[in-house]
Amino acid sequence: MLDEQVGTWLDELASAAPAPGGGAAAAMLAAVGAALIAMVCNLTIGKPKYAEHKDAMLAALVSATELRAQAASLAAQDAVVFLAVSDAYKLPRDTEAAKAARAEAIQVALVGAAGVPLRTAAVAAAIIGLAERILDGANANVLSDVAVAASSARAALEAAVVNVEINLAGLRDVDGRATLRAELDRHTPAGAAADRVVAAVRDRVNAGQGG
Amino acid sequence: MLDEQVGTWLDELASAAPAPGGGAAAAMLAAVGAALIAMVCNLTIGKPKYAEHKDAMLAALVSATELRAQAASLAAQDAVVFLAVSDAYKLPRDTEAAKAARAEAIQVALVGAAGVPLRTAAVAAAIIGLAERILDGANANVLSDVAVAASSARAALEAAVVNVEINLAGLRDVDGRATLRAELDRHTPAGAAADRVVAAVRDRVNAGQGG
């Protein structure tokens, strides 16, 4: 994804080609959120007015940069696991043994395909956590960008949740499904946290009206 | 934005450079949403099972492609109006006349800077409208992508709202502020519509569990 032109990537996303799809889009939304967190940190670090927040901003910058790299990697991984599911469905089913092997291959591929958006959900939740952490100490000139970062990461999280669920829906292993669902549920409260960040930013922005 | 590599664009977004910033990010989120709507249409058109929805899908595809182009253009415009505000603040204020001219220039620039996210909000709301319209007739294999499109466009809308508000906050013209606010308020109900699309997709996805 990173080496492609933005226009080309969007064209491919819009096309009927199997990848990139919604999983890569979710990873891109997370990357945009992480990049904006880094931007806010970069525009706060070194400003005397925000000196007391410098260490927190430096730490957030390191985390945001790492999370952005993870998001980019997840976009690439999504294509791989998506094709694995697609390939499994194409396996022969001309004998009972082939049918059983195909069904088993599909189950294995679905677990793999659920794992990528599950990690995207974790990355998105971590980015929302960074937005919460930098909210108070962020340069007021770029406060709105903290909200944009939170909105973007919230969309990444929501998209990842749907992408996990579409893979879980095909899983026959009830215990495996419950384990993956429990892992996913650990990240979903971050959605409400993102909403709180956006609301807090809007309160501060609108309080300054006419200034 | 379209001619840049994804990695370069994200690097610039993360940097302290004045553009791209949150406005361009909002436009990118809208473009991702529009591209996913187009993908779902492309994967539905021509499938015998969804033949009755073909005309609606063709119409949505045309709209989504147009909205994506508008979003890309808004990302570029955002940099221009952002720099205009920044330049206005840098005008001299050594005499009373210069101070008055500077204050006037800032007001003009802020109205221009509010206009771009206002149009981004309109584009995002239109993309959410497309997601609603294609929901029932979409190829079930890519139903989750309708939700991802809606989530992405919702984030674009929310980001655009904050970006309009940050510019309105500096506007002294109370009537002008009210006019822009009223225009913005026409688009905000689309946020709830996006939530309904995501909920409807999740209901259908999770109802198919274990299948």
XYZ file of C-alpha atoms in Angstrom:
422
model
C 0.000 0.000 0.000
C 2.694 2.513 1.023
C 4.572 2.417 -2.321
C 1.439 2.926 -4.406
C 0.105 6.277 -5.515
C -2.948 7.374 -3.508
C -5.019 7.621 -6.706
C -4.000 4.137 -7.845
C -4.746 2.641 -4.436
C -8.207 4.264 -4.398
C -8.834 3.035 -7.974
C -7.934 -0.514 -6.921
C -10.114 -0.208 -3.815
C -13.039 0.880 -6.027
C -12.474 -1.926 -8.541
C -13.893 -5.458 -8.514
C -10.371 -6.820 -7.823
C -10.276 -9.025 -4.692
C -7.773 -6.757 -2.885
C -7.531 -4.124 -1.501
C -10.960 -4.310 0.141
C -12.615 -3.319 3.386
C -9.820 -4.808 5.505
C -7.159 -2.682 3.840
C -9.477 0.335 4.060
C -9.796 -0.206 7.827
C -6.012 -0.352 8.129
C -5.723 2.868 6.086
C -8.186 4.632 8.431
C -6.040 3.544 11.373
C -2.896 4.812 9.615
C -4.521 8.214 8.993
C -5.458 8.422 12.684
C -1.935 7.489 13.792
C -0.383 10.015 11.389
C -2.570 12.822 12.783
C -1.614 11.920 16.370
C 2.024 12.194 15.281
C 1.322 15.559 13.613
C -0.200 16.970 16.797
C 2.791 15.705 18.823
C 5.237 17.214 16.299
C 3.451 20.589 16.510
C 3.441 20.538 20.317
C 6.971 19.295 21.100
C 9.420 22.206 21.349
C 6.756 24.874 22.010
C 7.620 26.627 25.326
C 3.913 26.996 26.182
C 3.541 23.197 26.210
C 6.933 22.350 27.739
C 5.407 20.404 30.642
C 3.760 18.000 28.160
C 6.924 17.371 26.146
C 7.746 13.916 27.562
C 4.158 12.704 27.116
C 4.140 14.022 23.541
C 7.470 12.344 22.729
C 6.148 9.033 24.069
C 2.905 9.400 22.089
C 4.887 10.230 18.943
C 6.920 7.024 19.259
C 3.772 4.954 19.819
C 1.874 6.613 16.950
C 4.748 5.968 14.551
C 4.899 2.308 15.587
C 1.107 1.912 15.292
C 1.131 3.489 11.832
C 3.716 0.934 10.683
C 1.584 -1.876 12.138
C -1.493 -0.555 10.321
C 0.359 -0.471 7.000
C 1.537 -4.039 7.566
C -2.021 -5.153 8.393
C -3.265 -3.718 5.070
C -0.799 -6.007 3.267
C -1.629 -9.018 5.482
C -5.331 -8.534 4.801
C -4.857 -9.226 1.092
C -2.983 -12.457 1.896
C -5.568 -13.906 4.276
C -8.455 -12.794 2.045
C -6.967 -14.688 -0.889
C -6.420 -17.744 1.336
C -10.160 -17.862 2.134
C -11.000 -17.368 -1.516
C -8.603 -20.165 -2.538
C -10.039 -22.527 0.092
C -13.547 -22.059 -1.317
C -12.196 -23.009 -4.769
C -10.863 -26.401 -3.593
C -12.454 -29.465 -5.290
C -15.504 -31.076 -3.715
C -15.957 -34.022 -6.074
C -15.519 -36.714 -3.396
C -16.537 -36.940 0.260
C -12.859 -36.807 1.268
C -12.271 -33.727 -0.899
C -15.371 -32.075 0.562
C -14.143 -32.691 4.107
C -10.656 -31.393 3.258
C -12.156 -28.306 1.646
C -14.412 -27.602 4.644
C -11.426 -27.947 6.973
C -9.292 -25.636 4.788
C -12.059 -23.013 4.800
C -12.241 -23.124 8.609
C -8.472 -22.673 8.958
C -8.507 -19.805 6.440
C -11.390 -18.069 8.225
C -9.528 -18.113 11.557
C -6.559 -16.520 9.795
C -8.811 -13.985 8.089
C -10.418 -13.008 11.404
C -6.981 -12.475 12.968
C -5.986 -9.543 10.768
C -8.993 -7.279 11.505
C -8.713 -8.376 15.154
C -5.195 -6.885 15.197
C -6.483 -3.828 13.288
C -9.084 -3.373 16.037
C -6.302 -3.506 18.652
C -4.229 -0.934 16.716
C -7.269 1.356 16.316
C -8.077 1.099 20.032
C -4.461 1.953 20.886
C -4.605 5.036 18.620
C -7.786 6.180 20.387
C -5.925 5.696 23.675
C -3.188 8.026 22.393
C -5.801 10.625 21.375
C -7.167 10.537 24.942
C -3.672 10.861 26.406
C -2.589 13.872 24.300
C -5.920 15.716 24.493
C -5.063 17.945 27.467
C -1.509 18.816 26.509
C -1.959 19.274 22.748
C -1.124 22.569 21.031
C -4.506 24.372 20.978
C -3.941 25.356 17.320
C -4.214 21.715 16.276
C -6.766 20.544 18.825
C -9.279 19.793 16.041
C -6.787 17.300 14.580
C -6.963 15.252 17.798
C -10.684 14.876 17.087
C -10.068 13.956 13.442
C -7.546 11.324 14.601
C -10.088 9.898 17.062
C -12.868 9.858 14.415
C -10.627 8.128 11.920
C -9.451 5.510 14.436
C -13.053 4.957 15.556
C -14.018 4.212 11.934
C -11.038 1.838 11.687
C -12.234 0.066 14.837
C -15.842 -0.183 13.626
C -14.712 -1.437 10.212
C -12.419 -3.993 11.861
C -15.259 -5.245 14.074
C -17.495 -5.883 11.038
C -14.590 -7.589 9.259
C -13.940 -9.890 12.224
C -17.663 -10.694 12.484
C -18.011 -11.591 8.790
C -15.262 -14.199 9.269
C -16.626 -15.442 12.607
C -20.026 -15.948 10.933
C -18.529 -18.759 8.835
C -16.722 -20.469 11.741
C -18.201 -23.772 12.934
C -15.949 -24.091 15.984
C -18.172 -22.575 18.698
C -15.339 -22.357 21.259
C -12.949 -20.774 18.764
C -15.628 -18.278 17.821
C -16.223 -17.375 21.473
C -12.474 -16.883 22.068
C -12.110 -14.544 19.082
C -15.313 -12.707 20.053
C -14.009 -12.192 23.607
C -10.753 -10.801 22.232
C -12.673 -8.434 19.945
C -14.874 -7.269 22.829
C -11.766 -6.080 24.684
C -11.266 -3.397 22.027
C -14.822 -2.204 21.371
C -15.099 0.122 24.434
C -12.553 2.343 22.639
C -15.375 3.452 20.317
C -17.068 5.298 23.177
C -13.695 6.729 24.224
C -13.257 8.164 20.716
C -16.697 9.760 20.946
C -15.681 11.366 24.254
C -12.500 12.787 22.667
C -14.486 14.297 19.765
C -17.072 15.756 22.169
C -14.352 17.253 24.394
C -12.622 18.872 21.411
C -15.908 20.288 20.068
C -16.737 21.720 23.513
C -13.400 23.524 23.673
C -13.577 24.694 20.037
C -17.123 26.030 20.322
C -16.435 27.670 23.710
C -13.876 29.846 21.919
C -16.464 31.114 19.427
C -16.146 34.695 18.146
C -12.614 34.969 19.576
C -2.811 13.952 -3.058
C -3.686 11.429 -5.798
C -0.237 11.514 -7.452
C 1.634 11.017 -4.190
C 2.664 7.671 -2.789
C 0.476 6.571 0.129
C 3.536 6.326 2.394
C 4.752 9.807 1.449
C 1.308 11.319 1.966
C 1.050 9.692 5.429
C 4.566 10.914 6.283
C 3.592 14.468 5.318
C 0.355 14.163 7.295
C 2.379 13.073 10.353
C 4.932 15.876 9.950
C 4.819 19.421 11.348
C 4.340 20.763 7.788
C 1.219 22.973 7.506
C -0.417 20.699 4.899
C -1.784 18.090 4.564
C -3.648 18.287 7.884
C -6.990 17.296 9.342
C -8.937 18.786 6.413
C -7.109 16.651 3.864
C -7.476 13.640 6.168
C -11.255 14.182 6.262
C -11.316 14.315 2.457
C -9.273 11.094 2.309
C -11.760 9.342 4.628
C -14.565 10.426 2.284
C -12.612 9.155 -0.739
C -12.105 5.755 0.935
C -15.848 5.552 1.637
C -16.733 6.484 -1.952
C -14.243 3.946 -3.346
C -15.779 1.161 -1.244
C -19.292 2.056 -2.425
C -17.983 1.773 -6.004
C -16.360 -1.593 -5.189
C -19.640 -3.006 -3.858
C -21.468 -1.739 -6.983
C -18.794 -3.249 -9.260
C -19.124 -6.609 -7.480
C -22.938 -6.560 -7.712
C -23.490 -5.327 -11.280
C -23.626 -8.245 -13.734
C -24.418 -10.901 -11.114
C -27.670 -12.674 -12.177
C -28.750 -13.026 -8.536
C -28.829 -9.221 -8.173
C -30.124 -8.377 -11.658
C -33.111 -6.421 -10.336
C -30.747 -4.024 -8.535
C -28.533 -3.396 -11.564
C -29.876 0.062 -12.463
C -29.661 1.289 -8.875
C -26.096 -0.042 -8.625
C -25.080 1.618 -11.904
C -26.492 4.945 -10.676
C -24.711 4.587 -7.306
C -21.449 3.739 -9.093
C -21.631 6.939 -11.152
C -22.380 9.023 -8.037
C -19.648 7.359 -5.969
C -17.066 7.985 -8.681
C -18.072 11.656 -8.907
C -18.023 12.050 -5.096
C -14.575 10.478 -4.902
C -13.262 13.026 -7.418
C -14.837 15.833 -5.383
C -13.225 14.515 -2.194
C -9.793 14.433 -3.838
C -10.272 17.989 -5.062
C -11.310 19.119 -1.563
C -8.093 17.677 -0.107
C -6.140 19.953 -2.460
C -8.370 22.967 -1.777
C -7.940 22.492 1.962
C -4.212 23.174 1.711
C -4.882 26.419 -0.214
C -7.419 27.867 2.228
C -5.383 26.756 5.233
C -2.346 28.644 3.934
C -4.533 31.701 3.240
C -5.557 31.824 6.924
C -1.963 31.321 7.988
C -0.795 34.124 5.650
C -3.494 36.493 6.908
C -2.305 36.016 10.504
C 1.222 36.949 9.365
C 0.156 40.360 7.949
C 1.746 43.410 9.640
C -0.001 45.019 12.593
C 2.319 47.971 13.191
C -0.330 50.680 12.573
C -4.043 50.890 13.380
C -4.831 50.771 9.612
C -2.629 47.683 9.162
C -4.272 46.053 12.191
C -7.738 46.662 10.734
C -6.682 45.344 7.297
C -5.177 42.254 8.931
C -8.312 41.586 10.993
C -10.447 41.913 7.854
C -8.128 39.604 5.867
C -8.335 36.981 8.647
C -12.139 37.101 8.589
C -12.252 36.634 4.802
C -9.752 33.767 4.998
C -11.722 32.053 7.789
C -14.924 32.091 5.713
C -12.977 30.485 2.856
C -11.426 27.956 5.221
C -14.844 26.986 6.607
C -16.187 26.456 3.087
C -13.927 23.520 2.243
C -14.867 21.257 5.209
C -18.485 22.355 4.684
C -18.307 20.862 1.187
C -16.484 17.807 2.597
C -19.399 17.359 5.026
C -21.831 17.493 2.075
C -19.776 14.911 0.147
C -19.563 12.634 3.211
C -23.326 12.886 3.779
C -23.956 12.031 0.111
C -21.706 8.947 0.409
C -23.666 7.817 3.469
C -26.840 8.299 1.390
C -25.388 5.961 -1.243
C -24.545 3.372 1.434
C -28.187 3.466 2.571
C -29.433 3.140 -0.992
C -27.275 0.120 -1.940
C -27.686 -1.724 1.364
C -30.602 -3.940 0.336
C -29.412 -4.808 -3.166
C -25.698 -5.275 -2.465
C -23.950 -8.577 -3.190
C -24.108 -10.372 0.181
C -20.422 -11.379 -0.147
C -19.373 -7.728 0.187
C -22.076 -6.555 2.574
C -19.456 -5.816 5.239
C -17.845 -3.337 2.853
C -21.046 -1.265 2.827
C -20.581 -0.894 6.596
C -16.904 0.025 6.205
C -17.893 2.657 3.606
C -20.504 4.100 5.979
C -18.038 4.143 8.923
C -15.410 5.847 6.837
C -17.824 8.481 5.504
C -19.174 9.046 9.018
C -15.623 9.778 10.225
C -15.179 12.148 7.257
C -18.399 13.925 8.249
C -17.427 14.171 11.917
C -13.947 15.426 11.000
C -15.430 17.987 8.603
C -17.815 19.240 11.300
C -14.928 19.877 13.717
C -12.962 21.575 10.927
C -15.880 23.886 10.088
C -16.361 24.693 13.774
C -12.709 25.589 14.345
C -13.005 28.193 11.572
C -16.416 29.451 12.723
C -14.967 29.961 16.200
C -12.776 32.769 14.856
C -15.552 34.481 12.858
C -16.845 37.786 14.257
C -19.745 38.079 11.809
C -22.587 36.589 13.855
C -24.979 36.347 10.886
C -22.335 34.767 8.637
C -21.566 32.288 11.398
C -25.260 31.397 11.753
C -25.606 30.882 7.982
C -22.606 28.541 7.814
C -23.791 26.717 10.954
C -27.248 26.202 9.427
C -25.676 24.802 6.270
C -23.517 22.443 8.353
C -26.543 21.303 10.365
C -28.203 20.075 7.145
C -25.513 17.401 6.829
C -25.095 16.219 10.417
C -28.150 13.889 10.501
C -26.216 11.655 8.078
C -24.082 10.570 11.054
C -27.042 8.719 12.565
C -27.881 7.284 9.129
C -24.341 5.848 8.920
C -24.782 4.254 12.343
C -28.025 2.640 11.123
C -26.245 1.215 8.049
C -23.490 -0.292 10.215
C -26.050 -1.743 12.655
C -28.114 -3.239 9.796
C -25.024 -4.868 8.259
C -23.907 -6.279 11.623
C -27.388 -7.699 12.238
C -27.345 -9.506 8.896
C -23.735 -10.685 9.303
C -24.242 -12.015 12.825
C -27.582 -13.648 11.925
C -25.644 -15.842 9.470
C -23.338 -17.132 12.226
C -22.070 -20.695 12.001
C -23.255 -20.947 8.393
